[in-house]
Structure formats: structure tokens, C-alpha cells
PDB file of C-alpha atoms in Angstrom:
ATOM      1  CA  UNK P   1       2.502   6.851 -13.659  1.00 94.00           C
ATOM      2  CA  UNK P   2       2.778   4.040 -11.599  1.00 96.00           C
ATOM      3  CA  UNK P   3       1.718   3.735  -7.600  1.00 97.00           C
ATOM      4  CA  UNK P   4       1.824   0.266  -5.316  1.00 98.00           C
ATOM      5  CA  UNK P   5      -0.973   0.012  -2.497  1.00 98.00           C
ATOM      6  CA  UNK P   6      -0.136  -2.089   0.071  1.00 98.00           C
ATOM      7  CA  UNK P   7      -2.155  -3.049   3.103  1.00 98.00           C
ATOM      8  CA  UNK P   8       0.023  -3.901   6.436  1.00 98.00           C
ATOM      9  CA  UNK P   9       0.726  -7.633   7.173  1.00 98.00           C
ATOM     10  CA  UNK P  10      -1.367  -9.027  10.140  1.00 98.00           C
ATOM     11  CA  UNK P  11      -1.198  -7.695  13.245  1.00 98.00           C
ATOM     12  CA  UNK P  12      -1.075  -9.173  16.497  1.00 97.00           C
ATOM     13  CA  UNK P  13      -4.818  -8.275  18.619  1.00 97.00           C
ATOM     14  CA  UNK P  14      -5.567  -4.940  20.364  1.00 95.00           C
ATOM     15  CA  UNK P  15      -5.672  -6.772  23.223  1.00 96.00           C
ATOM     16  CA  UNK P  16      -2.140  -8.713  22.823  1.00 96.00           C
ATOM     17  CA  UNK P  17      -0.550  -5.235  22.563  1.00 96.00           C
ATOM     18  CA  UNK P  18      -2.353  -1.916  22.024  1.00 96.00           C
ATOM     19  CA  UNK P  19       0.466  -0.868  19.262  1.00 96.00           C
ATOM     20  CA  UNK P  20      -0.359  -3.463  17.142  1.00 97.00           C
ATOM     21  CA  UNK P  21       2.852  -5.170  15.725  1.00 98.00           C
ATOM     22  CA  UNK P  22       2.913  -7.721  12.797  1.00 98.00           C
ATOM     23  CA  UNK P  23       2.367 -10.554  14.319  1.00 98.00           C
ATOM     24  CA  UNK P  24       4.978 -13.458  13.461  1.00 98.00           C
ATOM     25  CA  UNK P  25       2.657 -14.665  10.509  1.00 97.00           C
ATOM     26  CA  UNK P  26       2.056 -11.401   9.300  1.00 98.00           C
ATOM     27  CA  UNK P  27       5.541 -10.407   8.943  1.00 98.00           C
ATOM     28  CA  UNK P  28       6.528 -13.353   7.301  1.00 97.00           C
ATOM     29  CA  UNK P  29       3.890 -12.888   4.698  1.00 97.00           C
ATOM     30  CA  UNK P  30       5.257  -9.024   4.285  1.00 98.00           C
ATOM     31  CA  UNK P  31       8.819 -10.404   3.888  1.00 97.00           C
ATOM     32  CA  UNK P  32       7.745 -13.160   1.184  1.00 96.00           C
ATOM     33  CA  UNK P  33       5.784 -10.497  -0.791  1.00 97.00           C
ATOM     34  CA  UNK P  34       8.862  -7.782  -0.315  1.00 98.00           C
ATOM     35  CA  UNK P  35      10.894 -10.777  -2.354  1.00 97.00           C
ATOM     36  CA  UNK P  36       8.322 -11.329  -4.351  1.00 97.00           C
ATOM     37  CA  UNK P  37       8.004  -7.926  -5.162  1.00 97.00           C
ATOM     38  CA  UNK P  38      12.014  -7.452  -5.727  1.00 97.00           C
ATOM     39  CA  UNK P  39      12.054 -10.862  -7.706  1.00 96.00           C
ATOM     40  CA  UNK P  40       9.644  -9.055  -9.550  1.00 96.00           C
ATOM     41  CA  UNK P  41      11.297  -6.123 -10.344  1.00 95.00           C
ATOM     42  CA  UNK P  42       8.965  -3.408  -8.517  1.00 96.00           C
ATOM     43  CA  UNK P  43      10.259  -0.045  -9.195  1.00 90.00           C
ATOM     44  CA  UNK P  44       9.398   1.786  -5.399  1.00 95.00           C
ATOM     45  CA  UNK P  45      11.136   4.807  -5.367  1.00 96.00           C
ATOM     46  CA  UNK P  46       9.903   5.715  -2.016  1.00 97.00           C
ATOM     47  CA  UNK P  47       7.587   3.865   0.339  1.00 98.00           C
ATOM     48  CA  UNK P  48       5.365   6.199   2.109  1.00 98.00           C
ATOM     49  CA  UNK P  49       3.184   4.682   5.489  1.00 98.00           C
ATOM     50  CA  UNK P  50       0.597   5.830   7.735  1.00 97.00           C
ATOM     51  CA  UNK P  51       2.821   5.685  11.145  1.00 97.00           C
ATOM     52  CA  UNK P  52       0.980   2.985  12.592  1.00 97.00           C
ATOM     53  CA  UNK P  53       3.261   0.298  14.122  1.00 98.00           C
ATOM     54  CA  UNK P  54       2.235  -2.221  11.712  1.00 98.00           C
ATOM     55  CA  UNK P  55       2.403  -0.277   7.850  1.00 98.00           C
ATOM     56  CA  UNK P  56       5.874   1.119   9.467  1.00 98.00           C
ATOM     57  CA  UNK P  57       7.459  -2.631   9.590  1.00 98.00           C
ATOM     58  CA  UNK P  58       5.279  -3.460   6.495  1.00 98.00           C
ATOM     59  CA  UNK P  59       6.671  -0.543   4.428  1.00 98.00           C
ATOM     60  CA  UNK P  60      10.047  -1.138   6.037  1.00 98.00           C
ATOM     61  CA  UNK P  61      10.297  -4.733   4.803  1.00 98.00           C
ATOM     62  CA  UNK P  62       9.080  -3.266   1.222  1.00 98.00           C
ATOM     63  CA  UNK P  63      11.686  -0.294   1.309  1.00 98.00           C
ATOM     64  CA  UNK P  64      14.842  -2.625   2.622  1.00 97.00           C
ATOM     65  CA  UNK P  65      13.819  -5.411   0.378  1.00 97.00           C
ATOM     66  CA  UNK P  66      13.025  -2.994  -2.904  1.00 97.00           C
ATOM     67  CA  UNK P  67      16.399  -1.185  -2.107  1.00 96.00           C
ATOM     68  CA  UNK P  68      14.035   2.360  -2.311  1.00 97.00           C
ATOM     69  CA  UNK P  69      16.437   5.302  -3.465  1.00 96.00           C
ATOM     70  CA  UNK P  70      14.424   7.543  -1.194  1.00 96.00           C
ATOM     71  CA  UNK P  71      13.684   4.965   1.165  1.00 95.00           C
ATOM     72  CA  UNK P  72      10.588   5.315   3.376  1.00 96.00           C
ATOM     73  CA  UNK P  73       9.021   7.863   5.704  1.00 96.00           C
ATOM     74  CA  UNK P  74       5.187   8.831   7.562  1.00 98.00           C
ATOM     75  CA  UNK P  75       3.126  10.892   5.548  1.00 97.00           C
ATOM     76  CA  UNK P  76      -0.432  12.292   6.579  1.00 96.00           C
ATOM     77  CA  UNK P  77      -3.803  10.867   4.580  1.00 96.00           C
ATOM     78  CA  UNK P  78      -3.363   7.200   4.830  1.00 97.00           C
ATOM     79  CA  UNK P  79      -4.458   6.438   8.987  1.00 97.00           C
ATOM     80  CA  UNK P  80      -7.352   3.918   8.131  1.00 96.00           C
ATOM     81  CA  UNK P  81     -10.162   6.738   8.364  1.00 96.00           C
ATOM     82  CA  UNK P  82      -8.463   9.497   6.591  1.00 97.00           C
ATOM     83  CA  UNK P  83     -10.758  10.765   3.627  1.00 97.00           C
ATOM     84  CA  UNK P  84      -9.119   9.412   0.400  1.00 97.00           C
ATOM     85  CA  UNK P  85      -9.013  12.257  -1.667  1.00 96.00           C
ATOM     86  CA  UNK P  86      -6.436  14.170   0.571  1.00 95.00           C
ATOM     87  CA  UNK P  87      -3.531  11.769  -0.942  1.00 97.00           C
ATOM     88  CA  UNK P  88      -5.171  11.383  -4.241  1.00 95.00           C
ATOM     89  CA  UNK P  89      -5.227  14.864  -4.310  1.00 93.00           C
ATOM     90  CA  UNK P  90      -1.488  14.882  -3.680  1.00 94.00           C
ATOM     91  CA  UNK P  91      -0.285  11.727  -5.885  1.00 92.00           C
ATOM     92  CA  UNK P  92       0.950  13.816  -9.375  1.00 88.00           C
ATOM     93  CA  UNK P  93       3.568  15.970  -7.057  1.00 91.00           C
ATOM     94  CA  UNK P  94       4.247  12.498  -5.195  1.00 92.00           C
ATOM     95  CA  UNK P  95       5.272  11.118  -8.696  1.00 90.00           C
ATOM     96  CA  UNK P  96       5.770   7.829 -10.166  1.00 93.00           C
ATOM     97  CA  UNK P  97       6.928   4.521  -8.488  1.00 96.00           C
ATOM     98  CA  UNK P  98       5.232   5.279  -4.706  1.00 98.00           C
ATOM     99  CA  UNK P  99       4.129   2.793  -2.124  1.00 98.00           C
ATOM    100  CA  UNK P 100       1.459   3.735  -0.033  1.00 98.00           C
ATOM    101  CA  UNK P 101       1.325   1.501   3.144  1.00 98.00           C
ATOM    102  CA  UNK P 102      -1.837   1.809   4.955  1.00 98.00           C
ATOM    103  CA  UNK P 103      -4.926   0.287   6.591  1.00 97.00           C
ATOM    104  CA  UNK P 104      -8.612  -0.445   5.522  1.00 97.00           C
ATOM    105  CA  UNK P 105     -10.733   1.068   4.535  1.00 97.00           C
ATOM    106  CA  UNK P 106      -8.628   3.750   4.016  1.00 98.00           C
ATOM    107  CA  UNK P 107      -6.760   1.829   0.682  1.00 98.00           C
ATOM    108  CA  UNK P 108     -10.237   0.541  -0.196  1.00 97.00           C
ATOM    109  CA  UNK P 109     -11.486   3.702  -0.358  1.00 97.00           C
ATOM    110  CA  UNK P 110      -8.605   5.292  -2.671  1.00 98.00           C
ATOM    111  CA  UNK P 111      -8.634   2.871  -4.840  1.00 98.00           C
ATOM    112  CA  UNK P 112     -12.823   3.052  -5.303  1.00 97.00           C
ATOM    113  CA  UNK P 113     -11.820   6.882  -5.887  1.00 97.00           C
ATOM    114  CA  UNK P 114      -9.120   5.998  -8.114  1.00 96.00           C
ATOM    115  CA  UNK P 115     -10.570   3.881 -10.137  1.00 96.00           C
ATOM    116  CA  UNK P 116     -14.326   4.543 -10.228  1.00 96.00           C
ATOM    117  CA  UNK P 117     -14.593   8.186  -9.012  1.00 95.00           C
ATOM    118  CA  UNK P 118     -16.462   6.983  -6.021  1.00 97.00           C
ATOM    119  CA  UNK P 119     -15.089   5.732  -2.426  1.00 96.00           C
ATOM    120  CA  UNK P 120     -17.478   4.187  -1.688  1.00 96.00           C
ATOM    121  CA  UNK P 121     -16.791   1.664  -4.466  1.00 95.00           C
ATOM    122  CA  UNK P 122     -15.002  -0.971  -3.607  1.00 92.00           C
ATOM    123  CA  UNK P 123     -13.452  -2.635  -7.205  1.00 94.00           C
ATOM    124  CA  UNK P 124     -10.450  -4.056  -5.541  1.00 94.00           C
ATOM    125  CA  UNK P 125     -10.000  -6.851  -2.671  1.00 94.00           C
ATOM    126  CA  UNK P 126      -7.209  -5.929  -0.354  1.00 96.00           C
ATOM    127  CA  UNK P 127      -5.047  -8.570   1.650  1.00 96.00           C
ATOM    128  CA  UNK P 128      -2.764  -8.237   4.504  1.00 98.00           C
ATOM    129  CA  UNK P 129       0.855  -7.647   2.628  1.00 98.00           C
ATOM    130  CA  UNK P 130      -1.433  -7.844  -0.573  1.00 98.00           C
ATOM    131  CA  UNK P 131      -0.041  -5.093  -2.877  1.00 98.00           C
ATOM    132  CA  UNK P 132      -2.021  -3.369  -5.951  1.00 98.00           C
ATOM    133  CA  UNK P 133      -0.563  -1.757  -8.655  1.00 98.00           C
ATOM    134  CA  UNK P 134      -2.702   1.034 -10.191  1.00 97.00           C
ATOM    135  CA  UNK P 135      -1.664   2.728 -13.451  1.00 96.00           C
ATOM    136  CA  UNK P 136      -2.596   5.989 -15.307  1.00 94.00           C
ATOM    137  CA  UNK P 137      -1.149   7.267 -18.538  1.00 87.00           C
ATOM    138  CA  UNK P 138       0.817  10.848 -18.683  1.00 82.00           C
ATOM    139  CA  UNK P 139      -1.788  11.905 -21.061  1.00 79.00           C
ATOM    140  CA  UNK P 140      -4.831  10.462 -19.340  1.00 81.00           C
ATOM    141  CA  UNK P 141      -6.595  11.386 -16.128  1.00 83.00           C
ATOM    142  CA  UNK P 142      -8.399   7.729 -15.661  1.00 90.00           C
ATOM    143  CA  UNK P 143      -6.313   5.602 -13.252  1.00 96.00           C
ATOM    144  CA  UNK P 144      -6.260   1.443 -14.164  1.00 96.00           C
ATOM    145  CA  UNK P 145      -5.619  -1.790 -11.957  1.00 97.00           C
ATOM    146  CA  UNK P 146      -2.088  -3.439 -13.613  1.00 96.00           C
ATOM    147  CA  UNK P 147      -2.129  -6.282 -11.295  1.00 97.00           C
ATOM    148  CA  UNK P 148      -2.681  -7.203  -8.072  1.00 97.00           C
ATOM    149  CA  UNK P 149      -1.030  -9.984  -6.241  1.00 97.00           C
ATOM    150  CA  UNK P 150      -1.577 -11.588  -2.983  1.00 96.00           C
ATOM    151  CA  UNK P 151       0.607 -13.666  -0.244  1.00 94.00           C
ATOM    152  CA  UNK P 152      -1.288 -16.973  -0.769  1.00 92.00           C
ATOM    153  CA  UNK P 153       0.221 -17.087  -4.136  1.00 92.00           C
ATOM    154  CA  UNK P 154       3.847 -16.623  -3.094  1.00 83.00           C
ATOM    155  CA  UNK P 155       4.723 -20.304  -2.399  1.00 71.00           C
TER     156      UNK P 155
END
């Protein structure tokens, strides 16, 4: 089983606008990793988000650009305070080949869980538009950081 987190590009300031859009750098960086991503041949079957202004765009760059069969839609558990192990508790009925677009420290925190058994753990650096691929066998319970890859390096 395979699952993509993805924190949402950069967002303009609070105090710029209180709905917090990608700002024009941050959704260029989302579009060049959505390529990237595509280029790459990143199975998302469906790219869940948070509902937030910003992982909506984010995860609808990533759905358009990935060509999702069952596109993208809100889901509760991934607002950037939400306790981790409400979607970890739901990723096996989610199945394989899910995005999860969301906020920190939210995706820190599932992926501590994930990979450590402890939230609090943080084994994984997140970037804005970053994305981190986490695998776990059918026959195994222990989840296992693929690869991770970054804007900076999508020249």
C-alpha cells in the first residue's frame, strides 16, 4: 500500500487575506511538483485535502495534473491540529494510491505515527508542495518512507 503526503504550497499572509491562498510562488512550486509528480508516474487515485483554501488548490493542481480517476474531495482529520490517528486509523478502507493534502503539524505528526509509533516524532522534513511517499507491505503492519522529494529539486 502506497499513500503521498503532501503539504500545501505557500500561502499568501493572514494578514494579506484571512483565507489564505497560494500565493503566486507557492502555486508555481505546486504546479512544478504536480509535473514532476506526473513525469514521474505517481499513481493518485484520489487526492483527499483538509478544506483549507490553500491544500484545496494544492490538491487540485495534484488531482488535474495526476489525471486522479476519483479525483479529489475534503475529508475530516487532516486541518493542521487534528489528532493523527483519526486518518491513520482510517487509511486501510481509504486504500492504496491516496494523497493526503494538509498542513503542519498535522502531516508531521502522521507521519511520526506512521513511521515510529509516536507523533510526536518527527522522522520526516516537510516542504511547502513537498510530497512523501510512505509504503507498507500487504502482509506487514510497519509503514516505510519510499522517497521524498522536494520543489528545490525540480529545476
Amino acid at each position: 500500500m502506497r499513500i503521498y503526503l503532501v503539504q500545501h504550497g505557500e500561502a499568501v499572509a493572514e494578514t494579506e487575506d484571512p483565507e489564505r491562498p497560494l500565493s503566486a510562488a507557492g502555486a508555481a512550486a505546486v504546479q512544478r511538483m504536480a509535473e514532476w509528480a506526473r513525469e514521474q508516474g505517481v499513481g493518485a487515485r484520489v487526492v483527499l485535502h483538509s478544506g483549507k483554501l490553500r491544500a484545496a488548490q494544492t490538491a487540485q493542481a495534484f488531482a488535474s495534473e495526476l489525471e486522479a480517476p476519483e479525483g479529489l474531495r475534503e475529508v475530516e482529520g487532516l486541518k493542521p491540529k487534528d489528532p493523527p490517528r483519526e486518518i491513520a486509523g482510517r487509511l486501510a478502507d481509504l486504500g492504496d494510491g491516496v494523497m493526503l493534502v494538509g498542513h503542519l503539524p498535522h502531516l508531521s505528526r502522521l507521519a511520526g505515527l506512521l513511521l515510529t509509533g509516536d507523533p510526536d516524532r518527527e522522522p520526516v522534513a516537510f516542504r511547502n508542495a513537498g510530497i512523501v511517499c510512505l509504503e507498507r507491505p500487504e502482509d506487514d503492519a510497519n509503514w516505510a518512507l519510499a522517497w521524498s522529494m522536494v520543489p528545490e529539486l525540480c529545476v
